Amino acid sequence: MSANAYPLGLRLAGLRVVVVGGGAVATRRVPALLDAGADVLLVAPELTPALRAHVDAERLRWVPRRFLPEDLDGAWLVHVAIDDPAAAAEISAAAAERRIFCVRADDRNAATAWTPAVTRYGPVTVAVLGGGDPRRAVSVRDAIRALLQTRANPLLTESGPQASPRTPPGGPGQVFLVGAGPGDPELITLKGWRLLSEADVVVADRLVPGLLLDELRTGVELVDASKIPYGPSRTQEEINRILVDRASAGATVVRLKGGDPYVFGRGGEELLACAAAGVPVTVVPGVTSSIAAPAAAGIPVTHRSVAHEFTVVSGHVAPDSPHSLVRWDALAALRGTLVILMGLKNLPSITQALLTHGRPAGTPAAVVQEATTGGQRVVHSTLGEVADAVTAAGLRPPAVVVIGDVVEALRVG
Ligand code: SAH
């Protein structure tokens, strides 16, 4: 086999693909076959737990024995994922007889098809064949992936082969409500990052990591939502209007929000505003500070035999306010972890309400300011003293308050 390989994109939806072998190689190959919609038949006496999970979820069919030639009847492609050369040769022969392409993990020279090194970027799939050297394929693939993840992404520059996989010109635009994560720019999701680099318009919150905005491509319209000069409700109306206007004009709009869009982020209101205007909206979840801030301070929100629950609550309305929607008395009765967002200003009355309703004063408490950023600060205390400790330490928002035994669960010494 010295001739060059001929590249193809197989459209396998509903077509039978046989995978022989139930070990590490099969475990790595099966997900992409399932993603392509293939009708996967797995032939192997034993399976890894990950393959077993696919079987249990009925994503594929498993024949729990060694390979027989008739397993290939009706198949379009076979993957040999075993390392027994004699058995593999037998599968190759059965495949050739039936004119079925055969991928061989054990011997690429005996294969009639090679699997490329692959990277995906939204709808684009890049597949690299290394001319007989799989390591070369992987290093070229890695270089392409790195390129796609930079500002120089050829899919995003206006002079690129295709301006971008964005909304086609003239068609209706769309809005993506994207969670930016808690602060560290690397804590955005891959999907969120890709959409951000493809956006025509980015509407960003105050809490969004600045470094993410630094990487936007040139020509993108950046709207700083924290600078819109109205009161809280008018500002939200104005943001909704910008999202709808730009998308209706055909733009791909990313509404970038701190943490997760649906955790105290008014993402729901923005979704409804877009939906009412007939603008397609997609939500891209983010890493929420309610879990990430404690984690960054070494606090797991749950821990075996310490806490089997965590409750996330907003502290922006004082417990004695007629506008409060929170049953602080009920929260005081819980044993588990309590995570309070936007709670610094009202912390004295919040802790008082919890104490009054019976949560012990000695319950461990911590406050994490500017979690996952260079400005992160952590104060450890107890429910009875944390409000004073925050004042004494001069902590400022944004900060997350964590109350519960988990605060001390991983502390040693
Ligand atoms: N949607 C966001 C929360 C928005 S409410 C999320 O899922 O994280 C804003 C509150 O989030 C702040 O008042 C603070 O309590 C918390 N917060 C957000 N980022 C934070 C950070 N990096 N460190 C500490 N608290 C943070």
Short mmCIF file of C-alpha atoms and ligand atoms in Angstrom, two decimals:
data_model
loop_
_atom_site.label_atom_id
_atom_site.label_comp_id
_atom_site.label_asym_id
_atom_site.label_seq_id
_atom_site.Cartn_x
_atom_site.Cartn_y
_atom_site.Cartn_z
CA MET A 1 0.00 0.00 0.00
CA SER A 2 2.30 2.73 -1.14
CA ALA A 3 -0.27 4.80 -3.05
CA ASN A 4 -1.73 7.85 -1.36
CA ALA A 5 -4.89 7.53 0.70
CA TYR A 6 -8.06 9.04 -0.72
CA PRO A 7 -9.81 11.24 1.88
CA LEU A 8 -13.56 10.96 2.37
CA GLY A 9 -16.17 12.11 4.86
CA LEU A 10 -18.40 9.14 5.55
CA ARG A 11 -22.06 9.90 6.24
CA LEU A 12 -22.88 6.95 8.43
CA ALA A 13 -26.32 7.86 9.79
CA GLY A 14 -28.28 4.64 10.17
CA LEU A 15 -25.59 2.54 8.48
CA ARG A 16 -24.17 -0.55 10.15
CA VAL A 17 -20.59 -0.28 11.40
CA VAL A 18 -19.03 -3.27 13.13
CA VAL A 19 -16.44 -2.73 15.85
CA VAL A 20 -14.50 -5.83 16.87
CA GLY A 21 -12.89 -5.61 20.29
CA GLY A 22 -14.02 -4.21 23.63
CA GLY A 23 -10.85 -2.61 25.00
CA ALA A 24 -9.21 0.80 25.03
CA VAL A 25 -9.07 1.24 21.24
CA ALA A 26 -12.76 0.45 20.78
CA THR A 27 -13.58 2.75 23.68
CA ARG A 28 -11.86 5.61 21.86
CA ARG A 29 -13.37 4.86 18.43
CA VAL A 30 -17.02 4.29 19.34
CA PRO A 31 -18.02 7.83 20.41
CA ALA A 32 -17.29 9.40 17.00
CA LEU A 33 -19.18 6.59 15.26
CA LEU A 34 -22.17 7.21 17.51
CA ASP A 35 -21.84 10.94 16.94
CA ALA A 36 -22.08 10.25 13.20
CA GLY A 37 -25.30 8.34 13.83
CA ALA A 38 -23.87 4.95 12.84
CA ASP A 39 -25.71 1.76 13.73
CA VAL A 40 -22.84 0.27 15.75
CA LEU A 41 -22.53 -3.46 16.33
CA LEU A 42 -19.88 -4.28 18.91
CA VAL A 43 -18.41 -7.80 18.86
CA ALA A 44 -16.28 -8.69 21.89
CA PRO A 45 -16.38 -11.21 24.74
CA GLU A 46 -15.73 -8.44 27.28
CA LEU A 47 -16.17 -4.66 27.44
CA THR A 48 -14.61 -1.74 29.25
CA PRO A 49 -16.99 0.01 31.67
CA ALA A 50 -17.32 2.95 29.24
CA LEU A 51 -18.43 0.63 26.42
CA ARG A 52 -20.74 -1.18 28.79
CA ALA A 53 -22.37 2.18 29.57
CA HIS A 54 -23.13 2.65 25.83
CA VAL A 55 -24.71 -0.81 25.77
CA ASP A 56 -26.76 -0.11 28.91
CA ALA A 57 -27.99 3.15 27.39
CA GLU A 58 -28.91 1.23 24.21
CA ARG A 59 -26.76 3.44 22.05
CA LEU A 60 -25.32 0.36 20.32
CA ARG A 61 -25.75 -3.40 20.15
CA TRP A 62 -23.30 -5.83 21.74
CA VAL A 63 -22.63 -9.41 20.68
CA PRO A 64 -20.80 -10.90 23.67
CA ARG A 65 -18.48 -13.37 21.94
CA ARG A 66 -15.57 -13.57 19.53
CA PHE A 67 -15.93 -12.45 15.90
CA LEU A 68 -17.68 -14.57 13.26
CA PRO A 69 -17.55 -13.65 9.54
CA GLU A 70 -21.33 -13.29 9.32
CA ASP A 71 -21.13 -10.41 11.82
CA LEU A 72 -20.16 -8.35 8.78
CA ASP A 73 -23.32 -9.10 6.80
CA GLY A 74 -25.00 -5.79 6.03
CA ALA A 75 -22.11 -3.68 7.34
CA TRP A 76 -20.55 -0.74 5.48
CA LEU A 77 -17.40 -0.46 7.55
CA VAL A 78 -15.52 -2.50 10.14
CA HIS A 79 -13.10 -1.36 12.83
CA VAL A 80 -10.69 -4.01 14.06
CA ALA A 81 -9.77 -3.02 17.60
CA ILE A 82 -8.01 -6.18 18.82
CA ASP A 83 -4.32 -6.98 18.95
CA ASP A 84 -4.40 -10.64 17.94
CA PRO A 85 -2.88 -10.59 14.39
CA ALA A 86 -4.36 -13.94 13.29
CA ALA A 87 -7.87 -13.02 14.38
CA ALA A 88 -7.49 -9.56 12.83
CA ALA A 89 -6.38 -11.06 9.51
CA GLU A 90 -9.45 -13.26 9.53
CA ILE A 91 -11.66 -10.16 9.92
CA SER A 92 -9.78 -8.41 7.09
CA ALA A 93 -10.39 -11.39 4.83
CA ALA A 94 -14.10 -11.52 5.68
CA ALA A 95 -14.33 -7.76 5.01
CA ALA A 96 -12.54 -7.97 1.65
CA GLU A 97 -14.80 -10.76 0.56
CA ARG A 98 -17.82 -8.55 1.26
CA ARG A 99 -16.24 -5.34 -0.18
CA ILE A 100 -16.33 -3.63 3.23
CA PHE A 101 -13.64 -1.14 4.21
CA CYS A 102 -11.60 -2.34 7.15
CA VAL A 103 -9.73 -0.20 9.68
CA ARG A 104 -6.99 -2.08 11.55
CA ALA A 105 -5.72 -0.82 14.88
CA ASP A 106 -3.08 -3.56 14.99
CA ASP A 107 -1.60 -3.19 11.49
CA ARG A 108 -2.11 -0.11 9.36
CA ASN A 109 -0.46 -1.74 6.36
CA ALA A 110 -3.09 -4.44 6.35
CA ALA A 111 -5.94 -1.91 6.56
CA THR A 112 -8.09 -0.74 3.64
CA ALA A 113 -9.03 2.47 5.48
CA TRP A 114 -7.20 4.72 7.93
CA THR A 115 -8.71 6.84 10.67
CA PRO A 116 -7.31 10.37 10.58
CA ALA A 117 -6.34 12.52 13.56
CA VAL A 118 -9.34 14.77 14.05
CA THR A 119 -10.21 18.09 15.60
CA ARG A 120 -13.59 19.76 15.54
CA TYR A 121 -14.43 23.45 15.59
CA GLY A 122 -18.18 23.98 15.65
CA PRO A 123 -19.50 22.60 12.36
CA VAL A 124 -16.01 22.22 10.87
CA THR A 125 -14.17 18.91 11.11
CA VAL A 126 -10.45 18.78 10.34
CA ALA A 127 -9.07 15.31 9.58
CA VAL A 128 -5.34 14.75 9.09
CA LEU A 129 -3.61 11.72 7.59
CA GLY A 130 0.10 11.55 8.23
CA GLY A 131 1.15 9.68 5.13
CA GLY A 132 1.74 6.51 7.11
CA ASP A 133 2.99 8.17 10.30
CA PRO A 134 0.21 8.59 12.87
CA ARG A 135 2.40 10.74 15.13
CA ARG A 136 2.94 13.22 12.32
CA ALA A 137 -0.84 13.32 11.79
CA VAL A 138 -1.37 14.09 15.48
CA SER A 139 1.20 16.87 15.58
CA VAL A 140 -0.22 18.53 12.45
CA ARG A 141 -3.70 18.17 13.92
CA ASP A 142 -2.53 19.78 17.18
CA ALA A 143 -1.01 22.69 15.28
CA ILE A 144 -4.25 23.25 13.38
CA ARG A 145 -6.27 23.06 16.58
CA ALA A 146 -3.99 25.60 18.23
CA LEU A 147 -4.41 27.89 15.21
CA LEU A 148 -8.19 27.60 15.36
CA GLN A 149 -8.05 28.61 19.01
CA THR A 150 -6.27 31.89 18.40
CA ARG A 151 -7.09 35.30 17.11
CA ALA A 152 -5.43 34.29 13.82
CA ASN A 153 -8.12 31.65 13.27
CA PRO A 154 -8.43 31.55 9.48
CA LEU A 155 -12.14 30.79 9.81
CA LEU A 156 -12.64 34.14 11.50
CA THR A 157 -10.53 36.57 9.51
CA GLU A 158 -12.51 38.44 6.89
CA SER A 159 -10.12 37.37 4.15
CA GLY A 160 -10.38 33.72 5.15
CA PRO A 161 -11.64 31.07 2.77
CA GLN A 162 -15.11 31.51 4.24
CA ALA A 163 -15.63 34.55 6.44
CA SER A 164 -16.77 32.28 9.23
CA PRO A 165 -19.30 29.55 9.99
CA ARG A 166 -21.56 32.29 11.31
CA THR A 167 -25.07 33.18 10.28
CA PRO A 168 -25.23 33.46 6.47
CA PRO A 169 -25.45 37.08 5.29
CA GLY A 170 -28.97 38.37 4.74
CA GLY A 171 -30.56 35.68 6.91
CA PRO A 172 -31.92 36.28 10.37
CA GLY A 173 -29.31 36.57 13.08
CA GLN A 174 -29.29 34.83 16.40
CA VAL A 175 -28.47 35.35 20.04
CA PHE A 176 -26.31 33.13 22.24
CA LEU A 177 -26.59 33.58 26.00
CA VAL A 178 -23.12 32.47 27.01
CA GLY A 179 -21.83 31.82 30.52
CA ALA A 180 -18.31 33.26 30.81
CA GLY A 181 -17.42 31.43 34.02
CA PRO A 182 -16.44 32.95 37.36
CA GLY A 183 -13.39 35.03 36.47
CA ASP A 184 -10.45 33.03 35.19
CA PRO A 185 -10.69 33.45 31.40
CA GLU A 186 -9.80 29.78 30.93
CA LEU A 187 -12.98 28.76 32.75
CA ILE A 188 -15.25 29.60 29.82
CA THR A 189 -16.51 26.50 27.96
CA LEU A 190 -15.01 25.55 24.58
CA LYS A 191 -18.36 26.24 22.97
CA GLY A 192 -18.67 29.62 24.63
CA TRP A 193 -15.16 30.52 23.52
CA ARG A 194 -15.82 29.52 19.93
CA LEU A 195 -19.08 31.48 19.75
CA LEU A 196 -17.33 34.49 21.27
CA SER A 197 -14.64 34.42 18.63
CA GLU A 198 -17.26 34.15 15.88
CA ALA A 199 -19.58 36.90 17.15
CA ASP A 200 -20.44 40.07 15.25
CA VAL A 201 -21.72 41.74 18.43
CA VAL A 202 -20.75 40.99 22.04
CA VAL A 203 -22.81 42.38 24.90
CA ALA A 204 -20.77 41.89 28.05
CA ASP A 205 -21.53 42.13 31.76
CA ARG A 206 -19.53 43.81 34.46
CA LEU A 207 -18.42 40.46 35.92
CA VAL A 208 -17.12 39.06 32.64
CA PRO A 209 -13.36 38.33 32.58
CA GLY A 210 -11.72 41.24 30.75
CA LEU A 211 -9.11 39.04 29.13
CA LEU A 212 -11.84 37.27 27.14
CA LEU A 213 -12.78 40.59 25.55
CA ASP A 214 -9.16 41.28 24.77
CA GLU A 215 -9.21 38.33 22.38
CA LEU A 216 -12.20 39.38 20.27
CA ARG A 217 -11.55 39.67 16.57
CA THR A 218 -11.22 43.12 15.08
CA GLY A 219 -14.43 44.62 13.78
CA VAL A 220 -16.66 43.10 16.44
CA GLU A 221 -19.06 45.53 18.10
CA LEU A 222 -18.55 45.39 21.86
CA VAL A 223 -21.40 46.68 24.03
CA ASP A 224 -20.46 47.13 27.68
CA ALA A 225 -23.78 46.48 29.44
CA SER A 226 -22.48 47.90 32.71
CA LYS A 227 -22.08 51.32 31.04
CA ILE A 228 -25.68 51.62 29.85
CA PRO A 229 -26.83 54.70 31.76
CA TYR A 230 -30.26 53.85 33.16
CA GLY A 231 -31.69 52.35 36.33
CA PRO A 232 -31.65 48.56 36.77
CA SER A 233 -34.93 47.88 34.98
CA ARG A 234 -34.45 50.35 32.14
CA THR A 235 -30.96 48.97 31.65
CA GLN A 236 -32.36 45.46 31.23
CA GLU A 237 -34.90 46.74 28.70
CA GLU A 238 -32.12 48.47 26.83
CA ILE A 239 -30.01 45.29 26.77
CA ASN A 240 -32.97 43.28 25.50
CA ARG A 241 -33.54 45.89 22.80
CA ILE A 242 -29.89 45.75 21.68
CA LEU A 243 -29.97 41.95 21.50
CA VAL A 244 -33.17 41.92 19.44
CA ASP A 245 -32.16 44.82 17.15
CA ARG A 246 -28.75 43.47 16.26
CA ALA A 247 -29.96 39.91 15.72
CA SER A 248 -32.91 41.11 13.62
CA ALA A 249 -30.41 42.94 11.43
CA GLY A 250 -28.67 39.62 10.77
CA ALA A 251 -25.89 39.70 13.37
CA THR A 252 -24.63 36.82 15.46
CA VAL A 253 -24.89 38.23 18.96
CA VAL A 254 -23.19 36.82 22.04
CA ARG A 255 -24.62 37.97 25.34
CA LEU A 256 -21.73 37.17 27.64
CA LYS A 257 -22.64 36.82 31.30
CA GLY A 258 -20.62 36.11 34.42
CA GLY A 259 -20.78 32.54 35.72
CA ASP A 260 -23.83 30.72 34.37
CA PRO A 261 -26.48 32.74 32.50
CA TYR A 262 -29.36 31.32 34.54
CA VAL A 263 -27.93 31.70 38.05
CA PHE A 264 -29.11 35.15 39.20
CA GLY A 265 -28.13 36.43 35.78
CA ARG A 266 -31.45 37.52 34.29
CA GLY A 267 -30.75 35.17 31.40
CA GLY A 268 -34.36 34.03 31.44
CA GLU A 269 -35.64 37.55 30.82
CA GLU A 270 -33.31 37.98 27.88
CA LEU A 271 -34.38 34.65 26.43
CA LEU A 272 -38.04 35.63 26.70
CA ALA A 273 -37.40 39.03 25.08
CA CYS A 274 -35.65 37.39 22.12
CA ALA A 275 -38.30 34.69 21.80
CA ALA A 276 -41.08 37.32 21.83
CA ALA A 277 -39.34 39.07 18.92
CA GLY A 278 -38.91 35.81 17.00
CA VAL A 279 -35.11 35.83 17.39
CA PRO A 280 -33.56 32.36 17.79
CA VAL A 281 -31.74 32.02 21.12
CA THR A 282 -29.33 29.37 22.36
CA VAL A 283 -28.14 29.12 25.96
CA VAL A 284 -24.57 28.01 26.61
CA PRO A 285 -24.20 27.14 30.31
CA GLY A 286 -21.23 28.39 32.26
CA VAL A 287 -19.21 27.49 35.33
CA THR A 288 -21.12 29.21 38.10
CA SER A 289 -19.35 31.08 40.91
CA SER A 290 -21.74 29.44 43.37
CA ILE A 291 -19.77 26.21 42.95
CA ALA A 292 -16.48 27.48 41.52
CA ALA A 293 -15.78 30.12 44.18
CA PRO A 294 -15.95 27.64 47.06
CA ALA A 295 -13.90 25.17 44.98
CA ALA A 296 -11.24 27.79 44.28
CA ALA A 297 -10.94 28.28 48.05
CA GLY A 298 -10.56 24.54 48.67
CA ILE A 299 -14.18 24.03 49.71
CA PRO A 300 -16.20 21.23 48.09
CA VAL A 301 -19.90 22.11 48.14
CA THR A 302 -20.62 18.46 48.97
CA HIS A 303 -18.41 15.94 50.73
CA ARG A 304 -19.06 12.34 51.64
CA SER A 305 -20.50 11.98 55.15
CA VAL A 306 -20.34 15.77 55.65
CA ALA A 307 -22.96 17.31 53.35
CA HIS A 308 -25.44 15.69 51.01
CA GLU A 309 -26.94 18.93 49.76
CA PHE A 310 -26.07 22.46 48.81
CA THR A 311 -28.44 25.36 48.49
CA VAL A 312 -27.67 28.47 46.49
CA VAL A 313 -29.46 31.61 47.59
CA SER A 314 -29.31 35.28 46.72
CA GLY A 315 -28.67 37.66 49.61
CA HIS A 316 -29.44 40.85 47.72
CA VAL A 317 -32.75 41.29 49.55
CA ALA A 318 -32.53 41.52 53.37
CA PRO A 319 -34.35 38.75 55.29
CA ASP A 320 -36.72 41.21 56.97
CA SER A 321 -37.63 42.96 53.71
CA PRO A 322 -41.21 42.55 52.47
CA HIS A 323 -39.66 41.75 49.07
CA SER A 324 -37.76 38.72 50.36
CA LEU A 325 -38.68 35.46 48.62
CA VAL A 326 -36.33 33.34 50.76
CA ARG A 327 -37.46 31.22 53.73
CA TRP A 328 -34.42 31.92 55.93
CA ASP A 329 -36.09 30.04 58.78
CA ALA A 330 -36.25 26.94 56.60
CA LEU A 331 -32.65 27.40 55.45
CA ALA A 332 -31.56 27.65 59.08
CA ALA A 333 -33.03 24.20 59.69
CA LEU A 334 -30.89 22.57 56.96
CA ARG A 335 -27.69 20.74 57.88
CA GLY A 336 -26.07 21.01 54.48
CA THR A 337 -24.10 23.65 52.63
CA LEU A 338 -25.52 27.13 52.14
CA VAL A 339 -23.97 29.25 49.38
CA ILE A 340 -24.96 32.93 49.37
CA LEU A 341 -24.40 35.15 46.34
CA MET A 342 -24.71 38.95 46.42
CA GLY A 343 -24.80 38.66 50.19
CA LEU A 344 -22.06 40.94 51.57
CA LYS A 345 -24.17 44.03 52.17
CA ASN A 346 -26.87 42.11 54.05
CA LEU A 347 -24.53 39.64 55.73
CA PRO A 348 -25.18 40.86 59.32
CA SER A 349 -28.96 40.46 58.98
CA ILE A 350 -28.61 37.19 57.04
CA THR A 351 -26.40 35.55 59.64
CA GLN A 352 -28.67 36.90 62.38
CA ALA A 353 -31.72 35.34 60.71
CA LEU A 354 -29.95 31.96 60.45
CA LEU A 355 -28.84 32.12 64.10
CA THR A 356 -32.29 33.16 65.31
CA HIS A 357 -33.84 30.17 63.56
CA GLY A 358 -31.40 27.73 65.08
CA ARG A 359 -28.34 27.22 62.87
CA PRO A 360 -25.47 26.83 65.40
CA ALA A 361 -23.17 29.86 65.80
CA GLY A 362 -20.11 27.61 65.55
CA THR A 363 -20.99 26.40 62.02
CA PRO A 364 -17.92 26.96 59.82
CA ALA A 365 -18.25 29.81 57.31
CA ALA A 366 -15.99 31.29 54.64
CA VAL A 367 -16.13 34.21 52.25
CA VAL A 368 -14.41 34.11 48.86
CA GLN A 369 -13.86 37.40 47.07
CA GLU A 370 -13.02 37.60 43.34
CA ALA A 371 -12.64 33.85 43.12
CA THR A 372 -10.42 32.34 40.40
CA THR A 373 -8.81 35.71 39.64
CA GLY A 374 -5.53 37.30 40.72
CA GLY A 375 -7.53 39.25 43.31
CA GLN A 376 -8.92 36.20 45.11
CA ARG A 377 -9.17 36.56 48.88
CA VAL A 378 -10.59 34.06 51.36
CA VAL A 379 -11.67 34.64 54.96
CA HIS A 380 -12.47 31.70 57.24
CA SER A 381 -14.74 32.17 60.21
CA THR A 382 -17.95 30.88 61.80
CA LEU A 383 -21.60 31.73 61.26
CA GLY A 384 -21.59 33.76 64.49
CA GLU A 385 -18.57 35.86 63.54
CA VAL A 386 -18.36 35.94 59.77
CA ALA A 387 -20.14 39.29 59.32
CA ASP A 388 -17.63 41.04 61.58
CA ALA A 389 -14.74 39.15 60.01
CA VAL A 390 -15.73 40.41 56.54
CA THR A 391 -15.80 44.00 57.79
CA ALA A 392 -12.49 43.60 59.59
CA ALA A 393 -10.84 42.14 56.50
CA GLY A 394 -12.37 44.79 54.24
CA LEU A 395 -13.78 42.27 51.76
CA ARG A 396 -15.72 43.69 48.81
CA PRO A 397 -18.11 42.27 46.19
CA PRO A 398 -18.10 40.16 44.17
CA ALA A 399 -17.93 37.56 46.91
CA VAL A 400 -19.53 34.23 47.74
CA VAL A 401 -20.37 33.24 51.31
CA VAL A 402 -20.27 29.52 52.18
CA ILE A 403 -21.78 28.19 55.38
CA GLY A 404 -21.55 24.58 56.53
CA ASP A 405 -19.21 21.86 57.73
CA VAL A 406 -17.76 21.47 54.21
CA VAL A 407 -15.86 24.72 54.83
CA GLU A 408 -13.46 22.79 57.05
CA ALA A 409 -13.78 19.40 55.32
CA LEU A 410 -10.51 19.56 53.36
CA ARG A 411 -8.51 21.70 55.75
CA VAL A 412 -5.61 19.87 57.25
CA GLY A 413 -3.74 20.77 60.38
N1 SAH B 1 -24.46 34.23 37.10
C1 SAH B 1 -23.41 34.39 38.09
C2 SAH B 1 -23.91 35.08 39.34
C3 SAH B 1 -24.43 36.47 39.12
S1 SAH B 1 -24.90 37.28 40.60
C4 SAH B 1 -22.80 33.02 38.40
O1 SAH B 1 -23.37 31.99 38.02
O2 SAH B 1 -21.72 32.99 38.99
C5 SAH B 1 -23.41 38.09 41.02
C6 SAH B 1 -22.81 37.46 42.26
O3 SAH B 1 -22.08 36.29 41.91
C7 SAH B 1 -21.80 38.31 42.97
O4 SAH B 1 -22.42 39.26 43.80
C8 SAH B 1 -21.06 37.28 43.77
O5 SAH B 1 -21.81 36.86 44.89
C9 SAH B 1 -21.02 36.13 42.81
N2 SAH B 1 -19.77 36.08 42.03
C10 SAH B 1 -19.65 36.14 40.70
N3 SAH B 1 -18.36 36.01 40.34
C11 SAH B 1 -17.65 35.84 41.49
C12 SAH B 1 -16.28 35.64 41.81
N4 SAH B 1 -15.35 35.55 40.84
N5 SAH B 1 -15.92 35.50 43.08
C13 SAH B 1 -16.84 35.56 44.06
N6 SAH B 1 -18.15 35.75 43.83
C14 SAH B 1 -18.55 35.90 42.56
#
